[in-house]
PDB file of C-alpha atoms and ligand atoms in Angstrom:
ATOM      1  CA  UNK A   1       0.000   0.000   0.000  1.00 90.00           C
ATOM      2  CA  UNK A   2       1.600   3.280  -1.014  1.00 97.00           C
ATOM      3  CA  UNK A   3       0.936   5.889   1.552  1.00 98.00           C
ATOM      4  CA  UNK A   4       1.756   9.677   0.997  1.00 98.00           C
ATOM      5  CA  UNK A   5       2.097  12.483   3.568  1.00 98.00           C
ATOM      6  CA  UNK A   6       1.246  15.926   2.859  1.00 98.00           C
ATOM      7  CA  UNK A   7       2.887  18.496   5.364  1.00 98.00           C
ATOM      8  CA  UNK A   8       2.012  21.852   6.252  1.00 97.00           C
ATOM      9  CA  UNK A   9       0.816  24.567   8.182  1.00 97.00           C
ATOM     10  CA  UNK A  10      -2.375  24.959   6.676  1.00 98.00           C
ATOM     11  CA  UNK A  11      -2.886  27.880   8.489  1.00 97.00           C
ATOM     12  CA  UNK A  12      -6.086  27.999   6.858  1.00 98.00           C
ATOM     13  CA  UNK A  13      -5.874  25.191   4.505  1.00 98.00           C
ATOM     14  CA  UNK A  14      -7.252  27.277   1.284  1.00 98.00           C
ATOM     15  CA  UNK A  15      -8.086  25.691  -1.957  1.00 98.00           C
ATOM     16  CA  UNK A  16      -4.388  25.375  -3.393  1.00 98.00           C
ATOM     17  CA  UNK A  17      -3.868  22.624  -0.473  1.00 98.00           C
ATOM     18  CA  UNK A  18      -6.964  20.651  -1.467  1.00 98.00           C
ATOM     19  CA  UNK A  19      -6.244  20.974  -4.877  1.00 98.00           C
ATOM     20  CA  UNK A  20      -3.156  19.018  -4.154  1.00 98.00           C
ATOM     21  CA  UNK A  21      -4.753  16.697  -1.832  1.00 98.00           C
ATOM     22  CA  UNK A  22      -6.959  16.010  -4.334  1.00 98.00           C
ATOM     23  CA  UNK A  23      -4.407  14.790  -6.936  1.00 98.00           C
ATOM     24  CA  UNK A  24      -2.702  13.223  -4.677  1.00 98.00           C
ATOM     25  CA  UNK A  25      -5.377  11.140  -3.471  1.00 98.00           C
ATOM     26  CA  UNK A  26      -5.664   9.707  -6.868  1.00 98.00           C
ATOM     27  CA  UNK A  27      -2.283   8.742  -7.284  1.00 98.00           C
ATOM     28  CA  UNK A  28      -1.447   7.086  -4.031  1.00 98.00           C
ATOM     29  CA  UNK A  29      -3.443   4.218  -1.880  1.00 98.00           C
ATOM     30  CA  UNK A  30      -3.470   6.631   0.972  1.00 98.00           C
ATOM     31  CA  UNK A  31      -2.983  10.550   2.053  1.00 98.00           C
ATOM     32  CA  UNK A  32      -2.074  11.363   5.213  1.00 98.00           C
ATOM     33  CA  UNK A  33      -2.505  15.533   5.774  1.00 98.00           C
ATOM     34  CA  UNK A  34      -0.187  16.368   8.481  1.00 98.00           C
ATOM     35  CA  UNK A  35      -0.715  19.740   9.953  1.00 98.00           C
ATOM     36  CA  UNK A  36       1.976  20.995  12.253  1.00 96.00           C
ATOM     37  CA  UNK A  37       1.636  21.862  15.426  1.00 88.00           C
ATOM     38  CA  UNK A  38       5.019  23.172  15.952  1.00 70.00           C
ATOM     39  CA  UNK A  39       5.562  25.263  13.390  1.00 62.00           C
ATOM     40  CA  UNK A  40       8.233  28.312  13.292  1.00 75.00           C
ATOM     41  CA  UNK A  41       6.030  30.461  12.246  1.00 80.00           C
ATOM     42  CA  UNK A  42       3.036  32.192  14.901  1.00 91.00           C
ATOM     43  CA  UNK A  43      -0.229  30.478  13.177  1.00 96.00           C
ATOM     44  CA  UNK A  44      -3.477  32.696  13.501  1.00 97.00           C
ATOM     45  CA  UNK A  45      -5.705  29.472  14.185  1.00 97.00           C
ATOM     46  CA  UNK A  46      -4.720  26.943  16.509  1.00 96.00           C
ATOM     47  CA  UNK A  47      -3.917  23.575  15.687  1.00 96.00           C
ATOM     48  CA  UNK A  48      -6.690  21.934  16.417  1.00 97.00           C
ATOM     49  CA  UNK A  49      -8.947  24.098  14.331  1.00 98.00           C
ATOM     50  CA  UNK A  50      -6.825  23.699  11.630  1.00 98.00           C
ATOM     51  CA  UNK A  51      -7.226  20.163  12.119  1.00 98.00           C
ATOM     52  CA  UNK A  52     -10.829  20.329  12.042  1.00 98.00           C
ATOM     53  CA  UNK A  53     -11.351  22.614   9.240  1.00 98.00           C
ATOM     54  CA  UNK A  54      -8.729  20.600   7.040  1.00 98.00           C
ATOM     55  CA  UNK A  55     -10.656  17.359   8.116  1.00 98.00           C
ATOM     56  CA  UNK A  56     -13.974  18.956   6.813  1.00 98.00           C
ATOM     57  CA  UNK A  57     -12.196  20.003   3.475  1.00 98.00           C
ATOM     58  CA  UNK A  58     -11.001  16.235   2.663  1.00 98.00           C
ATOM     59  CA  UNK A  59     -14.209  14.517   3.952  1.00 98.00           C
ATOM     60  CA  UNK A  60     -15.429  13.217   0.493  1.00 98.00           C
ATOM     61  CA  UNK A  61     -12.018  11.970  -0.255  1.00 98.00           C
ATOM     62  CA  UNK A  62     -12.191   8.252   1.723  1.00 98.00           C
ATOM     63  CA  UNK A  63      -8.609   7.764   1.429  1.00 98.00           C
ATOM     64  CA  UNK A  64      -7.422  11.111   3.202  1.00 98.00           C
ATOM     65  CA  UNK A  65      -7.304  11.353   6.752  1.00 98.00           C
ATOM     66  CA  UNK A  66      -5.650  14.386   8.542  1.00 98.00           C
ATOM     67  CA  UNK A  67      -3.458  14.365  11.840  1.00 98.00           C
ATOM     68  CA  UNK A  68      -1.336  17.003  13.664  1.00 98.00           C
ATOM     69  CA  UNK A  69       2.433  16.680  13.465  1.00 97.00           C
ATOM     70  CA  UNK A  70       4.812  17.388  16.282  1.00 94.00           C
ATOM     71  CA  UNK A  71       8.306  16.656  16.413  1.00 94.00           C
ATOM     72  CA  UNK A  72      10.154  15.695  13.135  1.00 97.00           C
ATOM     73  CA  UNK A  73       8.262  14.823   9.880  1.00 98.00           C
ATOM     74  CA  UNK A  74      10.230  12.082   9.390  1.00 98.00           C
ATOM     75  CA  UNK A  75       9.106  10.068  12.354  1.00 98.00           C
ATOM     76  CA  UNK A  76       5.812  11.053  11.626  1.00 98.00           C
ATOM     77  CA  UNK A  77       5.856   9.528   8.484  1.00 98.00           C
ATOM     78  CA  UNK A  78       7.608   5.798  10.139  1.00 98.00           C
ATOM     79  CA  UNK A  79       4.992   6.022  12.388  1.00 97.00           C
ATOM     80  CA  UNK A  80       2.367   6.342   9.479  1.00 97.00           C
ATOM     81  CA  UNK A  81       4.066   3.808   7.174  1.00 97.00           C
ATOM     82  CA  UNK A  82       4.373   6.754   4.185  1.00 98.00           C
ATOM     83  CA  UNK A  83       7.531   6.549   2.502  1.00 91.00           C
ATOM     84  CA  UNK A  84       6.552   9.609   0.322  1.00 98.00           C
ATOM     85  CA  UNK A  85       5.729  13.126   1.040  1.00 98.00           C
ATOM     86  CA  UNK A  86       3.289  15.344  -0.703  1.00 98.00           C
ATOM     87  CA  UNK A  87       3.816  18.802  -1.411  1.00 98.00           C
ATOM     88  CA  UNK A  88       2.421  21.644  -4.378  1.00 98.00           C
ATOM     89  CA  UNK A  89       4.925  23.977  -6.347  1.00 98.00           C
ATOM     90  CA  UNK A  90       3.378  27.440  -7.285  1.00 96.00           C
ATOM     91  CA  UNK A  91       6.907  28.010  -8.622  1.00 95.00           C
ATOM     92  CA  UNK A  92      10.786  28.931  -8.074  1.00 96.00           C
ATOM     93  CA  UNK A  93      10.083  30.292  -4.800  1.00 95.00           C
ATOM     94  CA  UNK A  94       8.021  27.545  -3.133  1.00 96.00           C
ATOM     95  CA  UNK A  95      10.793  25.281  -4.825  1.00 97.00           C
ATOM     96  CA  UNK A  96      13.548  27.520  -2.958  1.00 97.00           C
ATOM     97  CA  UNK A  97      11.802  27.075   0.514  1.00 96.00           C
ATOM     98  CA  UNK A  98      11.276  23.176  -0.294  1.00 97.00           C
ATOM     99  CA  UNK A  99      14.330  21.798  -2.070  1.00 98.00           C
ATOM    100  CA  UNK A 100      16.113  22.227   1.294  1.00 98.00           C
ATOM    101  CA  UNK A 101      13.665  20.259   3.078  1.00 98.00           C
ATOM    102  CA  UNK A 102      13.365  17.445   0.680  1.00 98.00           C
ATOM    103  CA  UNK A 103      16.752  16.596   0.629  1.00 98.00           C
ATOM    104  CA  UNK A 104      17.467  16.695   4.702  1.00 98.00           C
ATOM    105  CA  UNK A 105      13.999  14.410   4.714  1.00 98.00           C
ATOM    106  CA  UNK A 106      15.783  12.025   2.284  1.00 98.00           C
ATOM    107  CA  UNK A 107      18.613  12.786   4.300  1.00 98.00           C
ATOM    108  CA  UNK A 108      17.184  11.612   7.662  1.00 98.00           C
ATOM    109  CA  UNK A 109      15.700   8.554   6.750  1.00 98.00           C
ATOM    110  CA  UNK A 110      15.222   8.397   3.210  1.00 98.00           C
ATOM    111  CA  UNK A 111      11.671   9.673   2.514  1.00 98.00           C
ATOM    112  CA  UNK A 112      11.499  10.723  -0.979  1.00 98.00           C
ATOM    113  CA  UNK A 113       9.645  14.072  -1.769  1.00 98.00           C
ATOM    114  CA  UNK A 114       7.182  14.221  -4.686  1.00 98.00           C
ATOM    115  CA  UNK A 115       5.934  17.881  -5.939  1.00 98.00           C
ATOM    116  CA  UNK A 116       2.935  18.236  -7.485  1.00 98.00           C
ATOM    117  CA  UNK A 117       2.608  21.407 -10.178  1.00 97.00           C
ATOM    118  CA  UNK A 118      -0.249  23.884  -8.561  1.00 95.00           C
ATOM    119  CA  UNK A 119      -3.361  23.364 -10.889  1.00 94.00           C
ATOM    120  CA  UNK A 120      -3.707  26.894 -13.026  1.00 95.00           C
ATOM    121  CA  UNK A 121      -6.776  27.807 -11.221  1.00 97.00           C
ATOM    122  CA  UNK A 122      -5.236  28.409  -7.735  1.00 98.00           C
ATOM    123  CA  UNK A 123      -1.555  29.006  -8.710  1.00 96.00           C
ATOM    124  CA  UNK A 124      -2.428  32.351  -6.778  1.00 97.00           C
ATOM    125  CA  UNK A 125      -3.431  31.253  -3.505  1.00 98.00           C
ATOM    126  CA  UNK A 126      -1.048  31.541  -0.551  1.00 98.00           C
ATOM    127  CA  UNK A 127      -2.602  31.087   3.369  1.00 97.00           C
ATOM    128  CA  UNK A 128      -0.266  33.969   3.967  1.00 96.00           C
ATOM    129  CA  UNK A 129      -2.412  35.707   1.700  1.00 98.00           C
ATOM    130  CA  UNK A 130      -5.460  34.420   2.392  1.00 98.00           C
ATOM    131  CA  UNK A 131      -4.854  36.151   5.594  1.00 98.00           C
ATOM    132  CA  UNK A 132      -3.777  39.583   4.424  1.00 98.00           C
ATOM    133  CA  UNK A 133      -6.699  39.887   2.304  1.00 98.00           C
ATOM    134  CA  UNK A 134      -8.869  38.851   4.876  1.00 98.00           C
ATOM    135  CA  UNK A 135      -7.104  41.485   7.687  1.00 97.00           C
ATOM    136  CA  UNK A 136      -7.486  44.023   5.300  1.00 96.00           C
ATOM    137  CA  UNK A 137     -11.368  43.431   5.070  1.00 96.00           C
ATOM    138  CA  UNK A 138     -11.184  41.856   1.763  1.00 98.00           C
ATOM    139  CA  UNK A 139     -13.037  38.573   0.342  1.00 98.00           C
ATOM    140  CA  UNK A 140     -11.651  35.256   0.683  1.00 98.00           C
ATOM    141  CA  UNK A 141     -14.537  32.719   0.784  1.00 98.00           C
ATOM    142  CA  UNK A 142     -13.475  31.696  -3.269  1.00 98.00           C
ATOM    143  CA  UNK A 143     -10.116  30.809  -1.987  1.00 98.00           C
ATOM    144  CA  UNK A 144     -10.953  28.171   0.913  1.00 98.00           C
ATOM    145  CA  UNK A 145     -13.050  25.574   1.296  1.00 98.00           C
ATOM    146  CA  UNK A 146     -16.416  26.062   3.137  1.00 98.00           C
ATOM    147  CA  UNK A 147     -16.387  27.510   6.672  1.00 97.00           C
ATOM    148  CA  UNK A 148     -12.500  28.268   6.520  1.00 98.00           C
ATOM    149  CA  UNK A 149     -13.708  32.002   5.830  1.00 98.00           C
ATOM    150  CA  UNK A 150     -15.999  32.299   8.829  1.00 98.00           C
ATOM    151  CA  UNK A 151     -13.224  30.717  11.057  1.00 98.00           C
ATOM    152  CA  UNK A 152     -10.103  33.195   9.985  1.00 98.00           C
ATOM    153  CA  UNK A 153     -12.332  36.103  10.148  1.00 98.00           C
ATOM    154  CA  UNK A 154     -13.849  35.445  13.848  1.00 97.00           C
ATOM    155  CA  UNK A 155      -9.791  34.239  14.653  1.00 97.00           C
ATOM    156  CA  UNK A 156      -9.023  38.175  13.563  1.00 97.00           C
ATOM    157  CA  UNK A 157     -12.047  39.562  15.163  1.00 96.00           C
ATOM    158  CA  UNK A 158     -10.647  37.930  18.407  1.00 95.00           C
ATOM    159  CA  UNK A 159      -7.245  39.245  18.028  1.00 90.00           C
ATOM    160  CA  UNK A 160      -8.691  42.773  17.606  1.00 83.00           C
ATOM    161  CA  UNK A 161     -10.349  43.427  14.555  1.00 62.00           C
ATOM    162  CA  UNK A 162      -9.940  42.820  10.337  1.00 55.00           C
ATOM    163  CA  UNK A 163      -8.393  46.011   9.473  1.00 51.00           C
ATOM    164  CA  UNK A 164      -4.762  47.303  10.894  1.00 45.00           C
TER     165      UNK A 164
HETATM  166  O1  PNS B 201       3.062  25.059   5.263  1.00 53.48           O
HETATM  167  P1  PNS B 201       4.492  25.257   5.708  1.00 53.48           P
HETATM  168  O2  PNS B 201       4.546  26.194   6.896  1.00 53.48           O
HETATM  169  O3  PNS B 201       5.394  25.679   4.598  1.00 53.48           O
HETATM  170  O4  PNS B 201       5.006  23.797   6.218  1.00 53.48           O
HETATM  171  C1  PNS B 201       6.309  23.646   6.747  1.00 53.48           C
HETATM  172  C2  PNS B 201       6.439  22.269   7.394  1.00 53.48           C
HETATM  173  C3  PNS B 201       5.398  22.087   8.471  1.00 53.48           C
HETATM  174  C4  PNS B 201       6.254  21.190   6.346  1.00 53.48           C
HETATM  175  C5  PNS B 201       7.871  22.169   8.003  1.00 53.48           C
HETATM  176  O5  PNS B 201       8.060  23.227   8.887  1.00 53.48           O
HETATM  177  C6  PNS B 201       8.110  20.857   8.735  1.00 53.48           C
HETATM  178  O6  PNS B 201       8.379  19.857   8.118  1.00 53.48           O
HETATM  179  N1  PNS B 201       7.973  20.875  10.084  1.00 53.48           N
HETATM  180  C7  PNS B 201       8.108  19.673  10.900  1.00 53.48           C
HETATM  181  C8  PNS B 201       9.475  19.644  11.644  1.00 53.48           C
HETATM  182  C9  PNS B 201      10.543  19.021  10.765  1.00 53.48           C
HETATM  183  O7  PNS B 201      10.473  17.866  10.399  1.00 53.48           O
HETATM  184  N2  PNS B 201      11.527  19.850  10.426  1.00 53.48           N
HETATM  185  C10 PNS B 201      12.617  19.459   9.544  1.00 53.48           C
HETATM  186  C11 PNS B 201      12.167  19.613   8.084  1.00 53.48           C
HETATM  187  S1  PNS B 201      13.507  19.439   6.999  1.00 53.48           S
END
């Protein structure tokens, strides 16, 4: 059985992410989304949220499942039996940022890394800014899945507000 993880953030998972679930789902026996819990970066949403409103997202897809990740993505994927991660390309930048990563995964234990081209229709869609727009006020609910929109704006209106 081939199983594939797909890292991130997904802080919100928007419609570029479940694009490449999507695809993914069709090419392996089994996707694993793994949203991290430890990430560098300060996430608007907490992790469990993000869990729940990536869970939602995938729910017609009966070979996805989504977890949180803590501690290395490597042992996350032992633990899950994946030998393959997931992960979209919007383009030389997003390849910058993963290269890196790929190779000290295939460093660590050998996990391969296999990129999926972004689908034309959401080559534009970032979280980051997903979550400018939506500080600034503007519409995002045609760049996330259902209920993603509700849940970044009331995680804004909790931290003071849409608009700087
Ligand atoms: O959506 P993001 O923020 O670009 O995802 C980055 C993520 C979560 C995939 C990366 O930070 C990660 O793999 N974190 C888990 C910790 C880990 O394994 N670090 C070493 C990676 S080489």
């Amino acid at each position: 059985m081939s199983t594939a993880v797909c890292p991130g953030s997904f802080d919100p998972i928007t419609l570029g992410h479940l694009d490449v679930v999507r695809r993914g789902a069709a090419l392996f026996d089994e996707v694993v989304v793994a949203v991290a819990s430890n990430s560098a970066k300060q996430p608007l949403l907490d992790v469990d949220e993000r869990v729940e409103l990536a869970a939602r997202a995938v729910a017609d897809l009966p070979n996805v499942r989504v977890a949180p990740v803590t501690g290395l993505l490597v042992d996350f994927c032992r633990d899950a039996g994946a030998d393959v991660l997931l992960k979209g390309l919007r383009g030389g930048s997003d390849l910058d940022a993963e290269l890196p990563m790929a190779l000290m995964n295939r460093h660590l234990t050998g996990v391969e890394t296999v990129f999926l081209p972004a689908g034309r229709t959401v080559l534009h869609i970032a979280s980051s800014l997903v979550k400018d727009v939506a500080r600034h006020g503007g519409e995002i609910d045609d760049l996330v899945p259902p209920g993603v929109g509700d849940a970044v704006r009331a995680a804004l209106a909790a931290r003071g507000g849409t608009r700087p």
